Amino acid sequence: MLLSSSVDQRIADTISSTIESERATNDTTTRAWRARCEVAQIAMLADGERRVVLSHIATHRGEAAASNLAQSASQMRTSAIFILARKPS
């Protein structure tokens, strides 16, 4: 199911806000932080764009890397949706 671009944008904005708030309390020089930011960048993309990026990653870094990133991005998007669901309209 494809989401409307406005829903995708709200998800992306929520992920961006989450990363910004985490930046204040995390060591942003670590490998773990870079990995979290990579997942966030992928999670903020619309479905088609995400598929293209993950395909490129699979080609250059392997299927396992792409699969792990896809799963992490999906989890991050789900978390953002739950945050949005709790916000008043």
PDB file of N, CA and C in Angstrom:
ATOM      1  N   MET A   1       0.836  -1.174   0.000  1.00  0.00           N
ATOM      2  CA  MET A   1       0.000   0.000   0.000  1.00  0.00           C
ATOM      3  C   MET A   1       0.884   1.242   0.000  1.00  0.00           C
ATOM      4  N   LEU A   2       0.639   2.130  -0.925  1.00  0.00           N
ATOM      5  CA  LEU A   2       1.391   3.372  -0.994  1.00  0.00           C
ATOM      6  C   LEU A   2       0.712   4.426  -0.133  1.00  0.00           C
ATOM      7  N   LEU A   3       1.523   5.142   0.610  1.00  0.00           N
ATOM      8  CA  LEU A   3       0.999   6.214   1.438  1.00  0.00           C
ATOM      9  C   LEU A   3       0.967   7.503   0.639  1.00  0.00           C
ATOM     10  N   SER A   4       0.066   8.389   1.011  1.00  0.00           N
ATOM     11  CA  SER A   4       0.051   9.687   0.341  1.00  0.00           C
ATOM     12  C   SER A   4       1.323  10.439   0.697  1.00  0.00           C
ATOM     13  N   SER A   5       1.716  11.344  -0.168  1.00  0.00           N
ATOM     14  CA  SER A   5       2.953  12.082   0.071  1.00  0.00           C
ATOM     15  C   SER A   5       2.874  12.905   1.350  1.00  0.00           C
ATOM     16  N   SER A   6       1.684  13.366   1.727  1.00  0.00           N
ATOM     17  CA  SER A   6       1.570  14.142   2.968  1.00  0.00           C
ATOM     18  C   SER A   6       1.810  13.262   4.194  1.00  0.00           C
ATOM     19  N   VAL A   7       1.371  12.017   4.149  1.00  0.00           N
ATOM     20  CA  VAL A   7       1.629  11.093   5.258  1.00  0.00           C
ATOM     21  C   VAL A   7       3.117  10.770   5.312  1.00  0.00           C
ATOM     22  N   ASP A   8       3.717  10.486   4.155  1.00  0.00           N
ATOM     23  CA  ASP A   8       5.158  10.242   4.114  1.00  0.00           C
ATOM     24  C   ASP A   8       5.921  11.434   4.674  1.00  0.00           C
ATOM     25  N   GLN A   9       5.482  12.646   4.344  1.00  0.00           N
ATOM     26  CA  GLN A   9       6.164  13.850   4.829  1.00  0.00           C
ATOM     27  C   GLN A   9       6.030  13.981   6.338  1.00  0.00           C
ATOM     28  N   ARG A  10       4.859  13.671   6.864  1.00  0.00           N
ATOM     29  CA  ARG A  10       4.667  13.729   8.325  1.00  0.00           C
ATOM     30  C   ARG A  10       5.540  12.696   9.024  1.00  0.00           C
ATOM     31  N   ILE A  11       5.667  11.510   8.441  1.00  0.00           N
ATOM     32  CA  ILE A  11       6.547  10.485   9.007  1.00  0.00           C
ATOM     33  C   ILE A  11       7.990  10.979   8.973  1.00  0.00           C
ATOM     34  N   ALA A  12       8.414  11.526   7.840  1.00  0.00           N
ATOM     35  CA  ALA A  12       9.781  12.035   7.705  1.00  0.00           C
ATOM     36  C   ALA A  12      10.049  13.158   8.704  1.00  0.00           C
ATOM     37  N   ASP A  13       9.102  14.059   8.872  1.00  0.00           N
ATOM     38  CA  ASP A  13       9.271  15.160   9.827  1.00  0.00           C
ATOM     39  C   ASP A  13       9.402  14.639  11.251  1.00  0.00           C
ATOM     40  N   THR A  14       8.618  13.625  11.589  1.00  0.00           N
ATOM     41  CA  THR A  14       8.679  13.035  12.926  1.00  0.00           C
ATOM     42  C   THR A  14      10.028  12.371  13.155  1.00  0.00           C
ATOM     43  N   ILE A  15      10.517  11.634  12.168  1.00  0.00           N
ATOM     44  CA  ILE A  15      11.828  10.991  12.285  1.00  0.00           C
ATOM     45  C   ILE A  15      12.914  12.052  12.428  1.00  0.00           C
ATOM     46  N   SER A  16      12.845  13.092  11.632  1.00  0.00           N
ATOM     47  CA  SER A  16      13.827  14.171  11.698  1.00  0.00           C
ATOM     48  C   SER A  16      13.835  14.827  13.078  1.00  0.00           C
ATOM     49  N   SER A  17      12.666  15.093  13.623  1.00  0.00           N
ATOM     50  CA  SER A  17      12.569  15.689  14.961  1.00  0.00           C
ATOM     51  C   SER A  17      13.141  14.765  16.027  1.00  0.00           C
ATOM     52  N   THR A  18      12.874  13.482  15.883  1.00  0.00           N
ATOM     53  CA  THR A  18      13.397  12.504  16.834  1.00  0.00           C
ATOM     54  C   THR A  18      14.919  12.487  16.808  1.00  0.00           C
ATOM     55  N   ILE A  19      15.493  12.467  15.617  1.00  0.00           N
ATOM     56  CA  ILE A  19      16.955  12.461  15.484  1.00  0.00           C
ATOM     57  C   ILE A  19      17.540  13.741  16.067  1.00  0.00           C
ATOM     58  N   GLU A  20      16.907  14.869  15.800  1.00  0.00           N
ATOM     59  CA  GLU A  20      17.394  16.146  16.342  1.00  0.00           C
ATOM     60  C   GLU A  20      17.397  16.131  17.867  1.00  0.00           C
ATOM     61  N   SER A  21      16.351  15.607  18.474  1.00  0.00           N
ATOM     62  CA  SER A  21      16.304  15.573  19.939  1.00  0.00           C
ATOM     63  C   SER A  21      17.318  14.579  20.505  1.00  0.00           C
ATOM     64  N   GLU A  22      17.545  13.481  19.802  1.00  0.00           N
ATOM     65  CA  GLU A  22      18.543  12.499  20.248  1.00  0.00           C
ATOM     66  C   GLU A  22      19.959  13.046  20.124  1.00  0.00           C
ATOM     67  N   ARG A  23      20.170  13.921  19.159  1.00  0.00           N
ATOM     68  CA  ARG A  23      21.503  14.483  18.918  1.00  0.00           C
ATOM     69  C   ARG A  23      22.044  15.183  20.170  1.00  0.00           C
ATOM     70  N   ALA A  24      21.166  15.785  20.944  1.00  0.00           N
ATOM     71  CA  ALA A  24      21.581  16.516  22.139  1.00  0.00           C
ATOM     72  C   ALA A  24      22.094  15.601  23.244  1.00  0.00           C
ATOM     73  N   THR A  25      21.689  14.341  23.222  1.00  0.00           N
ATOM     74  CA  THR A  25      22.051  13.438  24.320  1.00  0.00           C
ATOM     75  C   THR A  25      22.925  12.265  23.890  1.00  0.00           C
ATOM     76  N   ASN A  26      23.368  12.256  22.638  1.00  0.00           N
ATOM     77  CA  ASN A  26      24.176  11.148  22.143  1.00  0.00           C
ATOM     78  C   ASN A  26      25.527  11.635  21.654  1.00  0.00           C
ATOM     79  N   ASP A  27      26.504  10.745  21.711  1.00  0.00           N
ATOM     80  CA  ASP A  27      27.820  11.023  21.140  1.00  0.00           C
ATOM     81  C   ASP A  27      27.696  10.845  19.633  1.00  0.00           C
ATOM     82  N   THR A  28      27.729  11.939  18.923  1.00  0.00           N
ATOM     83  CA  THR A  28      27.496  11.899  17.480  1.00  0.00           C
ATOM     84  C   THR A  28      28.740  11.528  16.682  1.00  0.00           C
ATOM     85  N   THR A  29      29.814  11.163  17.364  1.00  0.00           N
ATOM     86  CA  THR A  29      31.038  10.762  16.661  1.00  0.00           C
ATOM     87  C   THR A  29      31.170   9.249  16.552  1.00  0.00           C
ATOM     88  N   THR A  30      30.206   8.519  17.082  1.00  0.00           N
ATOM     89  CA  THR A  30      30.327   7.063  17.113  1.00  0.00           C
ATOM     90  C   THR A  30      29.796   6.411  15.840  1.00  0.00           C
ATOM     91  N   ARG A  31      30.244   5.203  15.619  1.00  0.00           N
ATOM     92  CA  ARG A  31      29.752   4.399  14.498  1.00  0.00           C
ATOM     93  C   ARG A  31      28.255   4.115  14.662  1.00  0.00           C
ATOM     94  N   ALA A  32      27.831   3.887  15.899  1.00  0.00           N
ATOM     95  CA  ALA A  32      26.413   3.610  16.159  1.00  0.00           C
ATOM     96  C   ALA A  32      25.540   4.807  15.767  1.00  0.00           C
ATOM     97  N   TRP A  33      26.014   6.014  16.058  1.00  0.00           N
ATOM     98  CA  TRP A  33      25.240   7.202  15.686  1.00  0.00           C
ATOM     99  C   TRP A  33      25.170   7.349  14.171  1.00  0.00           C
ATOM    100  N   ARG A  34      26.292   7.131  13.494  1.00  0.00           N
ATOM    101  CA  ARG A  34      26.293   7.215  12.028  1.00  0.00           C
ATOM    102  C   ARG A  34      25.321   6.197  11.438  1.00  0.00           C
ATOM    103  N   ALA A  35      25.298   4.999  12.019  1.00  0.00           N
ATOM    104  CA  ALA A  35      24.379   3.963  11.540  1.00  0.00           C
ATOM    105  C   ALA A  35      22.926   4.388  11.775  1.00  0.00           C
ATOM    106  N   ARG A  36      22.654   4.977  12.927  1.00  0.00           N
ATOM    107  CA  ARG A  36      21.288   5.434  13.231  1.00  0.00           C
ATOM    108  C   ARG A  36      20.856   6.519  12.244  1.00  0.00           C
ATOM    109  N   CYS A  37      21.775   7.420  11.937  1.00  0.00           N
ATOM    110  CA  CYS A  37      21.457   8.487  10.974  1.00  0.00           C
ATOM    111  C   CYS A  37      21.227   7.924   9.573  1.00  0.00           C
ATOM    112  N   GLU A  38      21.994   6.896   9.195  1.00  0.00           N
ATOM    113  CA  GLU A  38      21.785   6.272   7.887  1.00  0.00           C
ATOM    114  C   GLU A  38      20.393   5.641   7.825  1.00  0.00           C
ATOM    115  N   VAL A  39      20.025   4.942   8.882  1.00  0.00           N
ATOM    116  CA  VAL A  39      18.690   4.339   8.941  1.00  0.00           C
ATOM    117  C   VAL A  39      17.622   5.431   8.850  1.00  0.00           C
ATOM    118  N   ALA A  40      17.824   6.520   9.569  1.00  0.00           N
ATOM    119  CA  ALA A  40      16.848   7.615   9.547  1.00  0.00           C
ATOM    120  C   ALA A  40      16.712   8.203   8.146  1.00  0.00           C
ATOM    121  N   GLN A  41      17.828   8.396   7.462  1.00  0.00           N
ATOM    122  CA  GLN A  41      17.776   8.941   6.103  1.00  0.00           C
ATOM    123  C   GLN A  41      16.964   8.026   5.184  1.00  0.00           C
ATOM    124  N   ILE A  42      17.175   6.731   5.318  1.00  0.00           N
ATOM    125  CA  ILE A  42      16.435   5.772   4.500  1.00  0.00           C
ATOM    126  C   ILE A  42      14.960   5.751   4.906  1.00  0.00           C
ATOM    127  N   ALA A  43      14.704   5.782   6.202  1.00  0.00           N
ATOM    128  CA  ALA A  43      13.327   5.738   6.704  1.00  0.00           C
ATOM    129  C   ALA A  43      12.521   6.961   6.284  1.00  0.00           C
ATOM    130  N   MET A  44      13.175   8.079   6.068  1.00  0.00           N
ATOM    131  CA  MET A  44      12.465   9.307   5.689  1.00  0.00           C
ATOM    132  C   MET A  44      12.079   9.341   4.211  1.00  0.00           C
ATOM    133  N   LEU A  45      12.573   8.392   3.430  1.00  0.00           N
ATOM    134  CA  LEU A  45      12.262   8.352   2.001  1.00  0.00           C
ATOM    135  C   LEU A  45      10.887   7.728   1.753  1.00  0.00           C
ATOM    136  N   ALA A  46      10.268   8.124   0.663  1.00  0.00           N
ATOM    137  CA  ALA A  46       9.020   7.490   0.226  1.00  0.00           C
ATOM    138  C   ALA A  46       9.335   6.069  -0.248  1.00  0.00           C
ATOM    139  N   ASP A  47       8.319   5.239  -0.366  1.00  0.00           N
ATOM    140  CA  ASP A  47       8.511   3.820  -0.690  1.00  0.00           C
ATOM    141  C   ASP A  47       9.395   3.587  -1.915  1.00  0.00           C
ATOM    142  N   GLY A  48       9.082   4.233  -3.015  1.00  0.00           N
ATOM    143  CA  GLY A  48       9.845   4.030  -4.246  1.00  0.00           C
ATOM    144  C   GLY A  48      11.295   4.442  -4.104  1.00  0.00           C
ATOM    145  N   GLU A  49      11.520   5.588  -3.483  1.00  0.00           N
ATOM    146  CA  GLU A  49      12.891   6.058  -3.271  1.00  0.00           C
ATOM    147  C   GLU A  49      13.654   5.106  -2.360  1.00  0.00           C
ATOM    148  N   ARG A  50      12.970   4.614  -1.325  1.00  0.00           N
ATOM    149  CA  ARG A  50      13.595   3.682  -0.382  1.00  0.00           C
ATOM    150  C   ARG A  50      14.021   2.406  -1.102  1.00  0.00           C
ATOM    151  N   ARG A  51      13.166   1.895  -1.992  1.00  0.00           N
ATOM    152  CA  ARG A  51      13.510   0.685  -2.745  1.00  0.00           C
ATOM    153  C   ARG A  51      14.743   0.904  -3.613  1.00  0.00           C
ATOM    154  N   VAL A  52      14.834   2.063  -4.254  1.00  0.00           N
ATOM    155  CA  VAL A  52      15.990   2.364  -5.108  1.00  0.00           C
ATOM    156  C   VAL A  52      17.269   2.411  -4.275  1.00  0.00           C
ATOM    157  N   VAL A  53      17.224   3.112  -3.158  1.00  0.00           N
ATOM    158  CA  VAL A  53      18.410   3.229  -2.299  1.00  0.00           C
ATOM    159  C   VAL A  53      18.818   1.861  -1.767  1.00  0.00           C
ATOM    160  N   LEU A  54      17.858   1.082  -1.316  1.00  0.00           N
ATOM    161  CA  LEU A  54      18.176  -0.242  -0.772  1.00  0.00           C
ATOM    162  C   LEU A  54      18.715  -1.172  -1.853  1.00  0.00           C
ATOM    163  N   SER A  55      18.232  -1.044  -3.072  1.00  0.00           N
ATOM    164  CA  SER A  55      18.767  -1.830  -4.184  1.00  0.00           C
ATOM    165  C   SER A  55      20.225  -1.463  -4.442  1.00  0.00           C
ATOM    166  N   HIS A  56      20.514  -0.181  -4.405  1.00  0.00           N
ATOM    167  CA  HIS A  56      21.891   0.295  -4.587  1.00  0.00           C
ATOM    168  C   HIS A  56      22.790  -0.239  -3.469  1.00  0.00           C
ATOM    169  N   ILE A  57      22.296  -0.209  -2.245  1.00  0.00           N
ATOM    170  CA  ILE A  57      23.064  -0.725  -1.110  1.00  0.00           C
ATOM    171  C   ILE A  57      23.298  -2.219  -1.275  1.00  0.00           C
ATOM    172  N   ALA A  58      22.284  -2.954  -1.710  1.00  0.00           N
ATOM    173  CA  ALA A  58      22.436  -4.401  -1.922  1.00  0.00           C
ATOM    174  C   ALA A  58      23.514  -4.687  -2.952  1.00  0.00           C
ATOM    175  N   THR A  59      23.554  -3.885  -4.008  1.00  0.00           N
ATOM    176  CA  THR A  59      24.553  -4.073  -5.061  1.00  0.00           C
ATOM    177  C   THR A  59      25.960  -3.799  -4.551  1.00  0.00           C
ATOM    178  N   HIS A  60      26.112  -2.760  -3.757  1.00  0.00           N
ATOM    179  CA  HIS A  60      27.444  -2.322  -3.345  1.00  0.00           C
ATOM    180  C   HIS A  60      27.906  -2.872  -2.000  1.00  0.00           C
ATOM    181  N   ARG A  61      26.961  -3.189  -1.112  1.00  0.00           N
ATOM    182  CA  ARG A  61      27.350  -3.638   0.229  1.00  0.00           C
ATOM    183  C   ARG A  61      26.808  -5.011   0.587  1.00  0.00           C
ATOM    184  N   GLY A  62      25.976  -5.564  -0.286  1.00  0.00           N
ATOM    185  CA  GLY A  62      25.448  -6.904  -0.069  1.00  0.00           C
ATOM    186  C   GLY A  62      24.003  -6.903   0.391  1.00  0.00           C
ATOM    187  N   GLU A  63      23.358  -8.036   0.112  1.00  0.00           N
ATOM    188  CA  GLU A  63      21.945  -8.198   0.465  1.00  0.00           C
ATOM    189  C   GLU A  63      21.709  -8.116   1.966  1.00  0.00           C
ATOM    190  N   ALA A  64      22.641  -8.660   2.757  1.00  0.00           N
ATOM    191  CA  ALA A  64      22.460  -8.645   4.212  1.00  0.00           C
ATOM    192  C   ALA A  64      22.418  -7.216   4.738  1.00  0.00           C
ATOM    193  N   ALA A  65      23.318  -6.372   4.251  1.00  0.00           N
ATOM    194  CA  ALA A  65      23.338  -4.966   4.685  1.00  0.00           C
ATOM    195  C   ALA A  65      22.038  -4.273   4.299  1.00  0.00           C
ATOM    196  N   ALA A  66      21.587  -4.495   3.073  1.00  0.00           N
ATOM    197  CA  ALA A  66      20.344  -3.874   2.609  1.00  0.00           C
ATOM    198  C   ALA A  66      19.150  -4.370   3.418  1.00  0.00           C
ATOM    199  N   SER A  67      19.121  -5.653   3.698  1.00  0.00           N
ATOM    200  CA  SER A  67      18.025  -6.229   4.470  1.00  0.00           C
ATOM    201  C   SER A  67      17.992  -5.666   5.889  1.00  0.00           C
ATOM    202  N   ASN A  68      19.153  -5.567   6.515  1.00  0.00           N
ATOM    203  CA  ASN A  68      19.227  -5.009   7.871  1.00  0.00           C
ATOM    204  C   ASN A  68      18.766  -3.556   7.890  1.00  0.00           C
ATOM    205  N   LEU A  69      19.208  -2.782   6.902  1.00  0.00           N
ATOM    206  CA  LEU A  69      18.794  -1.381   6.826  1.00  0.00           C
ATOM    207  C   LEU A  69      17.295  -1.266   6.563  1.00  0.00           C
ATOM    208  N   ALA A  70      16.774  -2.112   5.700  1.00  0.00           N
ATOM    209  CA  ALA A  70      15.337  -2.090   5.404  1.00  0.00           C
ATOM    210  C   ALA A  70      14.521  -2.391   6.656  1.00  0.00           C
ATOM    211  N   GLN A  71      14.952  -3.385   7.405  1.00  0.00           N
ATOM    212  CA  GLN A  71      14.238  -3.752   8.626  1.00  0.00           C
ATOM    213  C   GLN A  71      14.308  -2.627   9.656  1.00  0.00           C
ATOM    214  N   SER A  72      15.492  -2.053   9.840  1.00  0.00           N
ATOM    215  CA  SER A  72      15.650  -0.960  10.801  1.00  0.00           C
ATOM    216  C   SER A  72      14.841   0.265  10.383  1.00  0.00           C
ATOM    217  N   ALA A  73      14.842   0.578   9.091  1.00  0.00           N
ATOM    218  CA  ALA A  73      14.070   1.717   8.590  1.00  0.00           C
ATOM    219  C   ALA A  73      12.576   1.482   8.793  1.00  0.00           C
ATOM    220  N   SER A  74      12.133   0.264   8.568  1.00  0.00           N
ATOM    221  CA  SER A  74      10.727  -0.072   8.774  1.00  0.00           C
ATOM    222  C   SER A  74      10.335   0.108  10.241  1.00  0.00           C
ATOM    223  N   GLN A  75      11.194  -0.341  11.135  1.00  0.00           N
ATOM    224  CA  GLN A  75      10.928  -0.178  12.570  1.00  0.00           C
ATOM    225  C   GLN A  75      10.879   1.298  12.956  1.00  0.00           C
ATOM    226  N   MET A  76      11.788   2.096  12.377  1.00  0.00           N
ATOM    227  CA  MET A  76      11.812   3.527  12.676  1.00  0.00           C
ATOM    228  C   MET A  76      10.546   4.200  12.153  1.00  0.00           C
ATOM    229  N   ARG A  77      10.103   3.822  10.968  1.00  0.00           N
ATOM    230  CA  ARG A  77       8.870   4.386  10.411  1.00  0.00           C
ATOM    231  C   ARG A  77       7.668   3.995  11.278  1.00  0.00           C
ATOM    232  N   THR A  78       7.641   2.760  11.743  1.00  0.00           N
ATOM    233  CA  THR A  78       6.549   2.311  12.612  1.00  0.00           C
ATOM    234  C   THR A  78       6.528   3.120  13.897  1.00  0.00           C
ATOM    235  N   SER A  79       7.689   3.362  14.476  1.00  0.00           N
ATOM    236  CA  SER A  79       7.769   4.185  15.691  1.00  0.00           C
ATOM    237  C   SER A  79       7.245   5.590  15.426  1.00  0.00           C
ATOM    238  N   ALA A  80       7.600   6.150  14.276  1.00  0.00           N
ATOM    239  CA  ALA A  80       7.127   7.493  13.921  1.00  0.00           C
ATOM    240  C   ALA A  80       5.610   7.510  13.770  1.00  0.00           C
ATOM    241  N   ILE A  81       5.055   6.466  13.188  1.00  0.00           N
ATOM    242  CA  ILE A  81       3.598   6.379  13.023  1.00  0.00           C
ATOM    243  C   ILE A  81       2.911   6.332  14.384  1.00  0.00           C
ATOM    244  N   PHE A  82       3.484   5.595  15.328  1.00  0.00           N
ATOM    245  CA  PHE A  82       2.908   5.549  16.675  1.00  0.00           C
ATOM    246  C   PHE A  82       2.982   6.917  17.348  1.00  0.00           C
ATOM    247  N   ILE A  83       4.082   7.640  17.142  1.00  0.00           N
ATOM    248  CA  ILE A  83       4.200   8.997  17.691  1.00  0.00           C
ATOM    249  C   ILE A  83       3.113   9.889  17.092  1.00  0.00           C
ATOM    250  N   LEU A  84       2.940   9.803  15.777  1.00  0.00           N
ATOM    251  CA  LEU A  84       1.910  10.608  15.113  1.00  0.00           C
ATOM    252  C   LEU A  84       0.507  10.245  15.593  1.00  0.00           C
ATOM    253  N   ALA A  85       0.275   8.972  15.846  1.00  0.00           N
ATOM    254  CA  ALA A  85      -1.049   8.524  16.288  1.00  0.00           C
ATOM    255  C   ALA A  85      -1.396   9.074  17.669  1.00  0.00           C
ATOM    256  N   ARG A  86      -0.375   9.323  18.483  1.00  0.00           N
ATOM    257  CA  ARG A  86      -0.614   9.851  19.832  1.00  0.00           C
ATOM    258  C   ARG A  86      -0.820  11.362  19.839  1.00  0.00           C
ATOM    259  N   LYS A  87      -0.424  12.044  18.758  1.00  0.00           N
ATOM    260  CA  LYS A  87      -0.571  13.501  18.701  1.00  0.00           C
ATOM    261  C   LYS A  87      -2.016  13.862  18.397  1.00  0.00           C
ATOM    262  N   PRO A  88      -2.510  14.903  19.074  1.00  0.00           N
ATOM    263  CA  PRO A  88      -3.859  15.368  18.721  1.00  0.00           C
ATOM    264  C   PRO A  88      -3.859  15.970  17.318  1.00  0.00           C
ATOM    265  N   SER A  89      -4.951  15.844  16.623  1.00  0.00           N
ATOM    266  CA  SER A  89      -5.041  16.317  15.231  1.00  0.00           C
ATOM    267  C   SER A  89      -4.907  17.790  15.110  1.00  0.00           C
TER     268      SER A  89
END
